[in-house]
PDB file of C-alpha atoms in Angstrom:
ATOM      1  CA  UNK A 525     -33.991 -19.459   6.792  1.00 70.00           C
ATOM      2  CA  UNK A 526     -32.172 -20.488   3.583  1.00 77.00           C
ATOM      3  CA  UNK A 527     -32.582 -17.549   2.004  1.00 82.00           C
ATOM      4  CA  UNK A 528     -31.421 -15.405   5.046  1.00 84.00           C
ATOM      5  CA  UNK A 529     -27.840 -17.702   4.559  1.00 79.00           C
ATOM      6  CA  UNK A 530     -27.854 -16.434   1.031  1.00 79.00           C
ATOM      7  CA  UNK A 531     -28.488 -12.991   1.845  1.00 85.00           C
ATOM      8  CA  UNK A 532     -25.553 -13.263   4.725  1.00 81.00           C
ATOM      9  CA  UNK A 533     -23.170 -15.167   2.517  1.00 77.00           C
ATOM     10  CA  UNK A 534     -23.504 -12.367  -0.471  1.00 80.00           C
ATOM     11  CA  UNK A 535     -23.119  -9.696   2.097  1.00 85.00           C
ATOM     12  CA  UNK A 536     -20.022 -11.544   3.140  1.00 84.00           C
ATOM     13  CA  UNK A 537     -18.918 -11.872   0.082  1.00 86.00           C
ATOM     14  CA  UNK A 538     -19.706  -8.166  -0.851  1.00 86.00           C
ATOM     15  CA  UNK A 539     -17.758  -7.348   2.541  1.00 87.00           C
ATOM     16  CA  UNK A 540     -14.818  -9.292   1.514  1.00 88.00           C
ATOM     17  CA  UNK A 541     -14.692  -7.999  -2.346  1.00 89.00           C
ATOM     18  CA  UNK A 542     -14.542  -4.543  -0.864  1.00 89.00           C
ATOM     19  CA  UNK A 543     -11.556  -5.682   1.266  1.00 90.00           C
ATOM     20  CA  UNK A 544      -9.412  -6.818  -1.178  1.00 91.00           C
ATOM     21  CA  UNK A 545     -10.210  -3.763  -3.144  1.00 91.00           C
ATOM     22  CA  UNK A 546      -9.625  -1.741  -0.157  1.00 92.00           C
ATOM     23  CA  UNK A 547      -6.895  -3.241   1.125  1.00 91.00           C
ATOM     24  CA  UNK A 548      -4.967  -3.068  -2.748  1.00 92.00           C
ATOM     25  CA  UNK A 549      -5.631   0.310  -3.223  1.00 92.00           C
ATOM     26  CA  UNK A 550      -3.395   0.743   0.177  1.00 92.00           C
ATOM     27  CA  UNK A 551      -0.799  -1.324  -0.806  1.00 93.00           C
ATOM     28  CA  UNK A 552      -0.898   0.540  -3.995  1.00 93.00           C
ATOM     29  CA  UNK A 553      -0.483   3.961  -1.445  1.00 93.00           C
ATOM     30  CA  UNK A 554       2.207   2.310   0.538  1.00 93.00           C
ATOM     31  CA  UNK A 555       4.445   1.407  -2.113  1.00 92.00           C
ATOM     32  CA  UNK A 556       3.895   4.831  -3.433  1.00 94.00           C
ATOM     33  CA  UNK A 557       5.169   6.455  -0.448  1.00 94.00           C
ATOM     34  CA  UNK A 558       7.499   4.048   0.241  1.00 91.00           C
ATOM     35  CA  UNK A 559       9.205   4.481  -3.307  1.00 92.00           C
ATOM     36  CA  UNK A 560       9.474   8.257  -2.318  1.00 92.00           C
ATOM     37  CA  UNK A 561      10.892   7.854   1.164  1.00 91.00           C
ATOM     38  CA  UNK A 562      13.274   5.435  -0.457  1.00 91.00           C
ATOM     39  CA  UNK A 563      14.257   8.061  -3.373  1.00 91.00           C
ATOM     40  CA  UNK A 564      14.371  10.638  -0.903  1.00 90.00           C
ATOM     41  CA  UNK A 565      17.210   8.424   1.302  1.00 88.00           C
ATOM     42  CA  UNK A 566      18.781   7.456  -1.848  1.00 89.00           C
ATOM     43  CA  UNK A 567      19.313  10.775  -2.812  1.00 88.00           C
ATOM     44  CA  UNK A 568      20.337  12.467   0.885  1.00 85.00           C
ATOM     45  CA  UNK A 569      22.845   9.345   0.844  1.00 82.00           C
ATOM     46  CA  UNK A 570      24.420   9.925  -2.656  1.00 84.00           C
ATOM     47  CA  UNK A 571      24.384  14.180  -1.338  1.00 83.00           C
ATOM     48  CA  UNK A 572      26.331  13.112   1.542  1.00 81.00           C
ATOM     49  CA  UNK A 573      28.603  10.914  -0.313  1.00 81.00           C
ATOM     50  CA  UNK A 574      29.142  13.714  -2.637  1.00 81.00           C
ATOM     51  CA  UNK A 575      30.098  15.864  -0.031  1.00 78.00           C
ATOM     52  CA  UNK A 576      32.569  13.915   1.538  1.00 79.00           C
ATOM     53  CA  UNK A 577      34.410  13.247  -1.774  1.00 78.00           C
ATOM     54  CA  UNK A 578      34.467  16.982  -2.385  1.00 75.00           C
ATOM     55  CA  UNK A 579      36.163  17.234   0.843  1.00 67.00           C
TER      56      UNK A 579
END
């Protein structure tokens, strides 16, 4: 019995570990893709600012 609640609690903690990995290496995507949409408004926002002031 006490060694089945060892076995459970590593898996758990296993589980968990690969989580947090998991769920950093998305974050990590996210702000990737984030920081490109962002540069990609930044720059359509400073184009259209440009074009107004050429007009």
């Amino acid at each position: 019995m006490i060694l089945q609640l060892f076995e459970f609690i590593f898996d758990f903690k296993g589980i968990m570990n690969f989580i947090l990995v998991f769920n950093s290496f998305l974050k990590v995507i996210l702000m990737k893709k984030i920081s490109i949409l962002l540069n990609i408004v930044t720059n359509y926002d400073s184009r259209v600012q440009n074009i107004k002031m050429i007009k």
